[in-house]
Amino acid sequence: MSPLRLHNTLTRTLEPFRPRDPAHVTFYTCGPTVYDYAHIGNFRSFLAADVLRRWIESPLCEVTGEDGGAVAAPAGGRRVTHVMNITDVGHMTDDAEGGESGEDRMAVAGRRIAEAKKSGKLPADVRIDPNDPYQIAEFYAEAFLEDARKLGMKVALEERDNKAVMPRATGNVPQMRDAIDALMARGHAYKGGQPGREAIYFRVKSFARYGALSGNTLEALQSGAGGRTSEGNQQEKEHPADFLLWKEDASHIMKWDSPGGIEGGGYPGWHIECTVMSARSLLGDEEFRRLLASHTPSAAIIDLHSGGEDNIFPHHECEIAQSSGAFCADPGKGTFARMWFHPRFLMVEGEKMSKSKGNFFTVRDLLAKGYEPAAIRLELIKTHYRSNANFTEQGLKDSQRMVERWRRFVTTDLVGRACGPTSPLAVELAFADAMNDDLNIAGALGELNKWIGEIGKAGAPELAAMKRLDAVLGVLELEKPAAAQTSIGVFLDGLAPDPAVIAKLEDRVVAKKGKDFARSDAIRDELAGMGYAIKDVAGGTVEVRRK
């Protein structure tokens, strides 16, 4: 079995995963900006990071040591400190330069909440002032955490007892000011603009490797390539690609004292937030301040950094530049993280998600449709992270059936089990080979499902193996929704009783009593056309599940 290899976005190659300490991995994931509900595309990226974290923690995972040799997990398990930020500072709707232009996102969110309250779409028990940005941020942050926990994201589950693993941007502003002052002192940042509208920018020409992550060049960015630089703020910059670290803005809803000798209040740029939150949360405040003061000879200060592919440029490109400038003795060699991990976009029914197309879904939308968290999680993780996943309702139904098959496997009567040709150890090794090959989860699932099909029933060794494999997948550990009982039918797998379905079931009872079996079959077909499968069980009750 070969140790874990991952595709490093920075080098564009498949590399052995070589953490600084093979027994303790430091991992940072760019989390949500909480001005709306997170959608399933966001969660595709977050869950890919969760699976990677779970795999590194698994006793089956081997990593590479500094000497190039394979290093197995320690007897007590490999520790992963995984941190995901919550960006609760309201940035602007135009993120061309890290949140410098457009309208404050919290103002937009406030109007949306006010409209929801007026129309009755907001739950009656929700108390929120749409004019208070802190209440808005807290409302959407808690909604995100609730959704993330339902889908089994470990970092969100840990947040209940350890708030430090999901730091809020608003709790780190003083340290952002310190980092900006340090960048200015080292010549990596400068002030521009007029009093009352001053800004502090990172000087991209001070970091020779700017563009290495994304493949952009300063020559291309000079003319605003990619739509990431706007004309409005160019006159006060030394180079069009110089990006915002701090903005003085009296109109911004959230404001703090400014760094760099700026008199008016302002807010931090999008990029500097993650540099500070990742370093403080993973290394500790004392080490963060030591690095700002004395710098490190190392190119990287954390092991892993992840985010969706839309974060590659400008966000992560800028993170590398400013983090190297702030922390590294030789900024030109800085990489900030040893490995950069970027899951690709999620398509829905073959198209880009769009509210106008009606294919835009949040986790809550899918739960309301009767799909359970285990099926949603499996559907979002089962495609390789570097492939554009295509989310479909048929795929979600297929994932639900896979979940049910696994549940039957682990709850089968142990007496008289049949042994297949593949041992539990063999399937674990095959699963590990797939996962170590750039997190090939499709291959790992294929090995798992083939094994379940071969043996049919599970004994104690098989159950132990399945438990270890599901600790990586995180599916069977999720709570199974309770069945909804009605007088005529039991709605399974989280389905809410549907009056239209109940009416058809009642018509079917009448047809069967009158021996009108053709009508009874026709009603079954009508329900199938509506997306429901039914099964008659003892006592005259009908089980209803998604087809």
Coordinates of C-alpha atoms in Angstrom, one line a residue:
M1 CA 0.0 0.0 0.0
S2 CA 1.4 3.4 -1.0
P3 CA 1.1 6.4 1.3
L4 CA -1.4 9.2 0.6
R5 CA -0.8 11.3 -2.5
L6 CA -2.8 14.4 -3.3
H7 CA -2.9 16.9 -6.2
N8 CA -1.2 20.1 -5.0
T9 CA -2.8 23.1 -6.8
L10 CA 0.4 25.1 -6.2
T11 CA 2.7 22.7 -8.1
R12 CA 0.0 21.1 -10.4
T13 CA 1.3 17.7 -9.6
L14 CA 0.3 14.6 -7.6
E15 CA 2.6 14.7 -4.5
P16 CA 3.1 12.5 -1.4
F17 CA 1.4 14.2 1.5
R18 CA 4.3 15.1 3.8
P19 CA 3.1 16.9 7.0
R20 CA 5.6 18.6 9.2
D21 CA 4.6 16.2 12.0
P22 CA 3.2 12.9 10.7
A23 CA 1.4 12.4 14.1
H24 CA -0.3 15.8 14.0
V25 CA -1.7 17.5 10.9
T26 CA -2.7 21.2 10.7
F27 CA -5.5 21.8 8.3
Y28 CA -7.4 25.1 7.4
T29 CA -10.5 25.3 5.3
C30 CA -12.0 28.6 4.0
G31 CA -15.5 28.5 5.4
P32 CA -18.7 30.4 4.6
T33 CA -19.5 34.1 4.4
V34 CA -22.6 34.3 6.5
Y35 CA -25.0 36.7 4.7
D36 CA -27.2 33.9 3.3
Y37 CA -27.9 30.2 3.6
A38 CA -25.1 28.0 2.2
H39 CA -26.0 26.0 -0.9
I40 CA -25.1 22.5 -1.8
G41 CA -22.2 23.7 -4.0
N42 CA -20.6 25.2 -0.9
F43 CA -21.2 22.0 1.0
R44 CA -19.6 19.9 -1.8
S45 CA -16.3 21.6 -1.1
F46 CA -16.7 21.6 2.7
L47 CA -17.6 17.8 2.7
A48 CA -14.6 17.0 0.5
A49 CA -12.4 18.6 3.1
D50 CA -14.2 16.7 5.8
V51 CA -13.6 13.4 4.0
L52 CA -9.9 14.3 3.6
R53 CA -9.7 15.1 7.3
R54 CA -11.4 11.8 8.2
W55 CA -9.1 9.8 5.9
I56 CA -5.9 11.4 7.4
E57 CA -7.3 10.5 10.9
S58 CA -8.0 6.9 9.8
P59 CA -5.7 4.1 11.1
L60 CA -5.7 2.9 7.5
C61 CA -4.0 6.0 6.2
E62 CA -0.3 6.3 5.8
V63 CA 1.5 9.6 5.1
T64 CA 5.1 10.4 4.0
G65 CA 7.8 11.4 6.5
E66 CA 10.5 13.9 6.0
D67 CA 12.9 11.1 5.0
G68 CA 10.5 10.0 2.2
G69 CA 9.4 6.8 4.0
A70 CA 5.8 5.8 4.7
V71 CA 4.6 6.6 8.2
A72 CA 1.6 4.7 9.7
A73 CA -0.9 6.3 12.0
P74 CA 0.2 6.2 15.7
A75 CA -1.4 3.6 18.0
G76 CA -3.7 6.2 19.4
G77 CA -4.6 7.6 16.0
R78 CA -3.3 10.5 14.0
R79 CA -4.4 13.9 15.3
V80 CA -5.8 16.4 12.8
T81 CA -6.4 20.0 14.0
H82 CA -9.0 21.2 11.5
V83 CA -10.0 24.9 11.5
M84 CA -12.7 26.5 9.3
N85 CA -13.4 30.2 9.5
I86 CA -16.8 31.9 9.5
T87 CA -16.5 35.3 7.7
D88 CA -19.0 37.5 9.5
V89 CA -17.7 40.8 8.4
G90 CA -19.9 42.2 5.7
H91 CA -18.0 42.6 2.5
M92 CA -19.1 44.2 -0.7
T93 CA -21.2 42.7 -3.5
D94 CA -18.4 43.3 -6.0
D95 CA -15.4 41.2 -4.8
A96 CA -13.1 42.3 -7.6
E97 CA -10.5 43.5 -5.2
G98 CA -11.3 41.6 -2.1
G99 CA -14.5 43.4 -1.1
E100 CA -13.8 47.0 -2.0
S101 CA -16.7 47.9 -4.3
G102 CA -20.4 47.5 -4.6
E103 CA -22.9 47.4 -1.7
D104 CA -22.4 46.0 1.7
R105 CA -23.5 42.3 1.7
M106 CA -25.0 42.7 5.2
A107 CA -27.2 45.5 3.9
V108 CA -28.4 43.2 1.1
A109 CA -29.0 40.4 3.7
G110 CA -30.9 42.8 5.9
R111 CA -33.4 43.7 3.2
R112 CA -33.9 40.0 2.4
I113 CA -34.6 39.2 6.0
A114 CA -37.0 42.2 6.3
E115 CA -38.9 41.0 3.2
A116 CA -39.0 37.4 4.7
K117 CA -40.4 38.8 7.9
K118 CA -43.0 40.8 6.1
S119 CA -44.1 37.9 3.9
G120 CA -44.2 35.4 6.8
K121 CA -41.5 33.2 5.3
L122 CA -39.3 33.7 8.4
P123 CA -40.2 31.3 11.2
A124 CA -42.4 33.0 13.8
D125 CA -40.0 32.2 16.7
V126 CA -37.0 34.0 15.0
R127 CA -36.2 37.3 16.6
I128 CA -33.8 39.3 14.4
D129 CA -33.3 43.0 13.7
P130 CA -32.7 43.3 9.9
N131 CA -30.8 46.5 10.6
D132 CA -28.3 44.9 12.9
P133 CA -25.4 43.3 11.0
Y134 CA -24.2 41.3 14.0
Q135 CA -27.7 39.7 14.4
I136 CA -27.8 38.9 10.7
A137 CA -24.4 37.3 10.7
E138 CA -25.2 35.3 13.8
F139 CA -28.5 34.1 12.3
Y140 CA -26.8 32.7 9.1
A141 CA -23.8 31.4 11.1
E142 CA -26.1 29.3 13.3
A143 CA -28.1 28.1 10.2
F144 CA -24.8 27.0 8.6
L145 CA -23.7 25.2 11.7
E146 CA -27.0 23.4 12.0
D147 CA -26.8 22.3 8.3
A148 CA -23.2 21.3 8.7
R149 CA -23.9 19.2 11.8
K150 CA -26.8 17.4 10.1
L151 CA -24.4 16.4 7.3
G152 CA -21.8 15.2 9.8
M153 CA -19.0 17.8 9.3
K154 CA -16.6 17.0 12.2
V155 CA -15.3 20.6 12.5
A156 CA -18.9 21.8 13.1
L157 CA -19.6 19.1 15.6
E158 CA -16.4 20.0 17.5
E159 CA -17.4 23.7 17.5
R160 CA -20.0 23.0 20.1
D161 CA -17.3 22.4 22.7
N162 CA -14.4 24.3 21.1
K163 CA -15.3 27.6 19.5
A164 CA -11.6 28.1 18.4
V165 CA -11.9 25.6 15.6
M166 CA -14.4 27.8 13.8
P167 CA -13.1 31.4 14.4
R168 CA -15.2 34.4 13.5
A169 CA -13.6 37.2 11.5
T170 CA -15.0 39.8 13.9
G171 CA -13.1 38.2 16.7
N172 CA -9.7 38.6 15.0
V173 CA -9.8 42.3 13.8
P174 CA -7.1 43.6 16.2
Q175 CA -4.7 40.9 15.0
M176 CA -5.5 41.8 11.4
R177 CA -4.5 45.3 12.1
D178 CA -1.2 44.0 13.6
A179 CA -0.5 41.9 10.5
I180 CA -1.2 44.8 8.2
D181 CA 1.1 47.1 10.2
A182 CA 3.8 44.3 9.9
L183 CA 3.3 44.1 6.1
M184 CA 3.7 47.9 5.8
A185 CA 6.9 47.9 7.9
R186 CA 8.4 45.2 5.6
G187 CA 7.5 47.1 2.5
H188 CA 4.8 44.8 1.3
A189 CA 1.9 47.2 1.8
Y190 CA 1.2 50.9 1.3
K191 CA -1.6 53.5 1.8
G192 CA -3.5 55.1 -1.1
G193 CA -6.5 57.3 -1.6
Q194 CA -7.8 60.5 0.0
P195 CA -8.5 61.1 3.7
G196 CA -11.9 59.7 4.5
R197 CA -11.5 57.1 1.8
E198 CA -8.0 55.8 2.4
A199 CA -7.1 52.2 1.8
I200 CA -4.1 49.9 2.4
Y201 CA -3.1 47.7 -0.4
F202 CA -0.7 44.8 -0.7
R203 CA 2.2 45.5 -3.1
V204 CA 2.1 42.5 -5.4
K205 CA 5.5 43.4 -7.0
S206 CA 7.1 42.7 -3.6
F207 CA 6.2 39.0 -3.9
A208 CA 7.9 37.6 -7.0
R209 CA 5.9 34.4 -7.0
Y210 CA 2.5 36.1 -7.2
G211 CA 0.4 34.1 -9.7
A212 CA 2.1 30.8 -9.1
L213 CA -1.1 29.2 -7.6
S214 CA -3.5 30.3 -10.3
G215 CA -1.2 30.6 -13.3
N216 CA -1.9 34.4 -13.7
T217 CA 0.9 36.8 -14.5
L218 CA 1.3 40.4 -13.5
E219 CA 1.4 41.3 -17.2
A220 CA -2.0 39.8 -17.7
L221 CA -3.4 41.4 -14.6
Q222 CA -2.0 44.8 -15.6
S223 CA -5.0 45.0 -18.0
G224 CA -7.5 43.6 -15.6
A225 CA -7.5 40.0 -16.9
G226 CA -10.2 37.8 -15.5
G227 CA -12.4 40.7 -14.4
R228 CA -10.6 40.9 -11.0
T229 CA -9.6 44.5 -11.2
S230 CA -11.9 47.4 -11.6
E231 CA -11.3 50.9 -13.0
G232 CA -12.7 52.8 -10.1
N233 CA -9.8 52.2 -7.7
Q234 CA -6.9 51.9 -10.0
Q235 CA -5.5 55.5 -9.8
E236 CA -4.5 55.1 -6.1
K237 CA -2.7 51.8 -6.7
E238 CA 0.9 51.1 -7.8
H239 CA -0.2 48.1 -9.8
P240 CA -3.8 47.1 -10.9
A241 CA -3.4 43.7 -9.2
D242 CA -2.5 45.2 -5.8
F243 CA -5.2 44.0 -3.5
L244 CA -7.1 45.5 -0.5
L245 CA -5.9 44.9 3.1
W246 CA -8.0 47.6 4.8
K247 CA -10.6 50.2 3.7
E248 CA -11.5 53.4 5.5
D249 CA -15.3 53.7 4.9
A250 CA -17.7 55.7 7.0
S251 CA -20.7 54.1 5.1
H252 CA -19.7 50.5 5.9
I253 CA -22.1 49.0 8.5
M254 CA -19.3 47.3 10.5
K255 CA -16.3 49.5 11.3
W256 CA -13.2 49.3 13.5
D257 CA -10.2 51.5 14.3
S258 CA -7.9 51.5 11.3
P259 CA -4.2 50.5 11.1
G260 CA -1.5 52.3 9.3
G261 CA -2.2 55.7 10.8
I262 CA -5.6 56.1 9.1
E263 CA -7.8 58.3 11.2
G264 CA -11.3 57.1 10.2
G265 CA -12.9 53.7 10.9
G266 CA -12.9 51.0 8.4
Y267 CA -13.0 47.2 7.7
P268 CA -10.5 44.5 6.7
G269 CA -10.1 43.1 3.2
W270 CA -11.4 39.6 2.6
H271 CA -8.0 38.0 2.1
I272 CA -6.2 39.2 5.3
E273 CA -8.9 37.7 7.4
C274 CA -8.0 34.1 6.5
T275 CA -4.2 34.6 6.9
V276 CA -4.8 35.8 10.5
M277 CA -7.5 33.3 11.5
S278 CA -5.6 30.3 10.1
A279 CA -2.3 31.2 11.8
R280 CA -3.8 32.1 15.1
S281 CA -6.1 29.2 15.4
L282 CA -3.7 26.5 14.2
L283 CA -0.5 27.8 15.7
G284 CA -1.7 29.8 18.8
D285 CA -1.7 33.5 19.5
E286 CA 1.8 33.4 21.0
E287 CA 3.3 31.8 17.9
F288 CA 1.3 34.1 15.6
R289 CA 2.9 37.1 17.3
R290 CA 6.4 35.6 17.3
L291 CA 6.2 35.0 13.5
L292 CA 5.1 38.6 12.9
A293 CA 8.0 39.8 14.9
S294 CA 10.9 37.5 14.0
H295 CA 9.7 35.4 11.0
T296 CA 10.4 31.8 10.1
P297 CA 12.9 30.2 7.7
S298 CA 10.2 27.7 6.7
A299 CA 8.3 28.2 3.4
A300 CA 5.1 26.8 4.9
I301 CA 3.7 27.2 8.4
I302 CA 0.6 24.9 8.1
D303 CA 0.2 21.5 6.4
L304 CA -3.0 21.7 4.4
H305 CA -5.2 24.5 3.1
S306 CA -8.5 23.9 1.2
G307 CA -11.3 25.8 -0.4
G308 CA -13.5 25.6 -3.5
E309 CA -11.8 26.1 -6.9
D310 CA -13.3 29.6 -7.0
N311 CA -11.0 30.5 -4.1
I312 CA -7.8 29.8 -6.1
F313 CA -7.8 33.3 -7.5
P314 CA -7.8 35.9 -6.1
H315 CA -8.4 34.7 -2.6
H316 CA -5.8 32.0 -2.1
E317 CA -3.3 33.6 -4.4
C318 CA -3.5 36.7 -2.2
E319 CA -3.3 34.6 1.0
I320 CA 0.0 33.1 -0.1
A321 CA 1.5 36.5 -0.9
Q322 CA 0.5 38.3 2.3
S323 CA 1.2 35.3 4.6
S324 CA 4.6 34.9 3.1
G325 CA 5.3 38.6 3.5
A326 CA 4.1 38.6 7.1
F327 CA 5.6 35.4 8.4
C328 CA 8.5 34.2 6.3
A329 CA 12.1 35.3 6.6
D330 CA 12.5 34.8 2.9
P331 CA 9.0 35.7 1.5
G332 CA 10.0 34.8 -2.1
K333 CA 10.0 31.2 -1.1
G334 CA 6.8 31.2 0.9
T335 CA 3.9 28.8 0.2
F336 CA 2.0 29.3 3.5
A337 CA 0.7 25.7 3.3
R338 CA 2.5 22.6 2.2
M339 CA -0.5 21.3 0.2
W340 CA -3.3 23.3 -1.5
F341 CA -6.5 21.2 -2.0
H342 CA -9.3 22.5 -4.2
P343 CA -12.5 20.6 -5.0
R344 CA -14.2 21.6 -8.3
F345 CA -17.6 23.0 -8.9
L346 CA -20.9 21.3 -8.5
M347 CA -23.3 21.2 -11.4
V348 CA -27.0 20.6 -10.9
E349 CA -28.8 18.5 -13.6
G350 CA -25.9 19.2 -15.9
E351 CA -26.1 23.0 -15.5
K352 CA -24.6 25.7 -13.3
M353 CA -26.7 26.4 -10.3
S354 CA -28.9 29.4 -10.7
K355 CA -32.0 30.6 -8.8
S356 CA -33.5 31.7 -12.1
K357 CA -33.2 28.2 -13.5
G358 CA -34.9 26.7 -10.5
N359 CA -31.9 24.3 -9.8
F360 CA -30.5 26.2 -6.8
F361 CA -30.7 24.1 -3.6
T362 CA -29.8 24.6 0.0
V363 CA -29.5 21.6 2.3
R364 CA -32.8 22.8 3.9
D365 CA -34.5 22.6 0.5
L366 CA -33.5 19.0 0.1
L367 CA -34.5 18.0 3.6
A368 CA -37.9 19.7 3.0
K369 CA -38.3 17.5 -0.1
G370 CA -37.9 14.4 2.2
Y371 CA -34.3 13.5 1.5
E372 CA -32.3 12.4 4.5
P373 CA -28.9 13.8 5.6
A374 CA -27.1 10.5 4.9
A375 CA -28.2 10.4 1.3
I376 CA -27.4 14.1 0.7
R377 CA -23.9 13.6 2.2
L378 CA -23.2 10.5 0.1
E379 CA -24.4 12.2 -3.1
L380 CA -22.1 15.2 -2.4
I381 CA -19.0 13.1 -1.6
K382 CA -19.2 10.2 -4.0
T383 CA -17.6 11.9 -7.1
H384 CA -13.9 12.6 -7.2
Y385 CA -13.1 16.0 -5.8
R386 CA -11.2 17.1 -8.9
S387 CA -14.1 16.3 -11.2
N388 CA -17.1 18.5 -11.8
A389 CA -19.8 16.7 -9.9
N390 CA -23.3 16.6 -11.4
F391 CA -26.0 16.6 -8.7
T392 CA -29.3 15.1 -9.8
E393 CA -32.4 14.0 -8.0
Q394 CA -32.0 10.6 -9.6
G395 CA -28.5 10.4 -8.2
L396 CA -29.8 11.4 -4.8
K397 CA -32.3 8.6 -4.9
D398 CA -29.5 6.2 -5.9
S399 CA -27.5 7.4 -2.9
Q400 CA -30.5 6.8 -0.7
R401 CA -30.8 3.2 -1.9
M402 CA -27.0 2.8 -1.3
V403 CA -27.5 4.0 2.3
E404 CA -30.4 1.6 2.9
R405 CA -28.3 -1.3 1.5
W406 CA -25.5 -0.5 3.9
R407 CA -27.9 -0.3 6.8
R408 CA -29.4 -3.7 6.0
F409 CA -25.8 -5.0 5.8
V410 CA -24.9 -3.8 9.3
T411 CA -28.2 -4.9 10.9
T412 CA -28.5 -8.4 9.4
D413 CA -28.9 -11.3 11.8
L414 CA -25.4 -12.6 12.4
V415 CA -26.5 -16.3 12.6
G416 CA -25.7 -18.3 9.5
R417 CA -23.8 -15.6 7.7
A418 CA -22.2 -16.5 4.3
C419 CA -18.5 -15.7 3.9
G420 CA -17.5 -14.3 0.5
P421 CA -14.1 -14.6 -1.2
T422 CA -12.9 -11.2 0.0
S423 CA -11.9 -10.8 3.7
P424 CA -12.5 -7.7 5.8
L425 CA -8.8 -7.0 5.8
A426 CA -8.6 -7.3 2.0
V427 CA -11.5 -4.8 1.4
E428 CA -9.9 -2.4 3.9
L429 CA -6.6 -2.5 2.1
A430 CA -8.4 -2.0 -1.3
F431 CA -10.4 0.9 0.1
A432 CA -7.1 2.4 1.4
D433 CA -5.3 2.0 -1.9
A434 CA -8.1 4.0 -3.6
M435 CA -8.2 6.7 -0.9
N436 CA -4.4 7.1 -0.9
D437 CA -4.6 7.7 -4.7
D438 CA -5.6 11.3 -4.6
L439 CA -8.7 10.6 -2.5
N440 CA -10.3 8.3 -5.1
I441 CA -13.6 7.9 -3.3
A442 CA -15.4 6.5 -6.3
G443 CA -12.9 3.6 -6.4
A444 CA -13.2 3.2 -2.6
L445 CA -17.0 3.0 -2.8
G446 CA -16.7 0.5 -5.6
E447 CA -14.6 -1.8 -3.5
L448 CA -16.9 -1.4 -0.5
N449 CA -20.1 -2.2 -2.5
K450 CA -18.5 -5.1 -4.3
W451 CA -17.6 -6.6 -1.0
I452 CA -21.1 -6.1 0.5
G453 CA -22.6 -7.8 -2.6
E454 CA -20.2 -10.8 -2.2
I455 CA -20.9 -11.6 1.4
G456 CA -24.5 -10.5 1.9
K457 CA -24.5 -10.8 5.7
A458 CA -22.1 -9.4 8.2
G459 CA -20.5 -11.0 11.2
A460 CA -18.4 -9.3 13.9
P461 CA -15.2 -8.9 11.7
E462 CA -17.3 -7.5 8.9
L463 CA -19.1 -5.1 11.2
A464 CA -15.8 -3.9 12.7
A465 CA -14.4 -3.3 9.2
M466 CA -17.6 -1.5 8.1
K467 CA -17.4 0.8 11.1
R468 CA -13.8 1.8 10.3
L469 CA -14.7 2.5 6.7
D470 CA -17.8 4.5 7.6
A471 CA -15.7 6.6 10.0
V472 CA -14.1 7.9 6.8
L473 CA -17.4 8.2 4.8
G474 CA -19.4 9.6 7.7
V475 CA -22.7 8.2 6.4
L476 CA -24.1 5.6 8.7
E477 CA -23.2 7.6 11.8
L478 CA -25.8 10.2 10.8
E479 CA -29.2 10.1 12.5
K480 CA -31.9 8.2 10.5
P481 CA -35.1 10.2 10.3
A482 CA -38.0 8.8 12.1
A483 CA -40.9 7.3 10.1
A484 CA -44.0 9.5 9.9
Q485 CA -47.0 7.4 10.8
T486 CA -50.5 8.1 9.4
S487 CA -53.7 6.1 9.6
I488 CA -53.1 4.6 6.2
G489 CA -49.4 4.9 5.5
V490 CA -45.9 5.1 7.0
F491 CA -43.7 7.7 5.3
L492 CA -40.1 6.5 5.5
D493 CA -36.6 8.1 5.1
G494 CA -37.6 11.5 6.3
L495 CA -40.6 11.9 4.0
A496 CA -43.3 14.2 5.3
P497 CA -46.9 12.9 4.9
D498 CA -48.2 14.4 1.6
P499 CA -52.0 15.0 1.5
A500 CA -52.0 14.2 -2.2
V501 CA -50.3 10.8 -1.6
I502 CA -52.6 10.0 1.3
A503 CA -55.7 10.8 -0.8
K504 CA -54.5 8.3 -3.5
L505 CA -53.8 5.7 -0.9
E506 CA -57.3 6.1 0.4
D507 CA -58.7 5.7 -3.1
R508 CA -56.5 2.6 -3.5
V509 CA -58.0 1.0 -0.4
V510 CA -61.5 1.6 -1.8
A511 CA -60.5 0.1 -5.1
K512 CA -59.0 -3.0 -3.5
K513 CA -62.1 -3.6 -1.3
G514 CA -64.2 -3.4 -4.4
K515 CA -61.8 -5.9 -6.1
D516 CA -61.1 -3.2 -8.7
F517 CA -57.4 -4.3 -9.1
A518 CA -56.9 -2.5 -12.3
R519 CA -57.7 0.8 -10.6
S520 CA -55.5 -0.2 -7.6
D521 CA -52.6 -0.9 -10.0
A522 CA -53.2 2.4 -11.8
I523 CA -53.0 4.3 -8.5
R524 CA -49.7 2.6 -7.8
D525 CA -48.5 3.8 -11.2
E526 CA -49.7 7.3 -10.6
L527 CA -47.8 7.4 -7.3
A528 CA -44.7 6.2 -9.1
G529 CA -45.1 9.0 -11.6
M530 CA -45.1 11.4 -8.6
G531 CA -41.8 9.9 -7.4
Y532 CA -43.1 7.5 -4.7
A533 CA -42.8 3.8 -4.3
I534 CA -45.3 1.9 -2.1
K535 CA -45.2 -1.5 -0.4
D536 CA -48.1 -3.2 1.4
V537 CA -47.2 -4.5 4.8
A538 CA -49.1 -6.5 7.5
G539 CA -52.1 -4.8 9.1
G540 CA -53.2 -3.1 6.0
T541 CA -50.6 -0.3 6.2
V542 CA -48.6 0.9 3.3
E543 CA -44.9 1.9 3.4
V544 CA -44.2 5.0 1.3
R545 CA -40.7 6.0 0.2
R546 CA -39.1 7.9 -2.6
K547 CA -38.8 5.9 -5.8

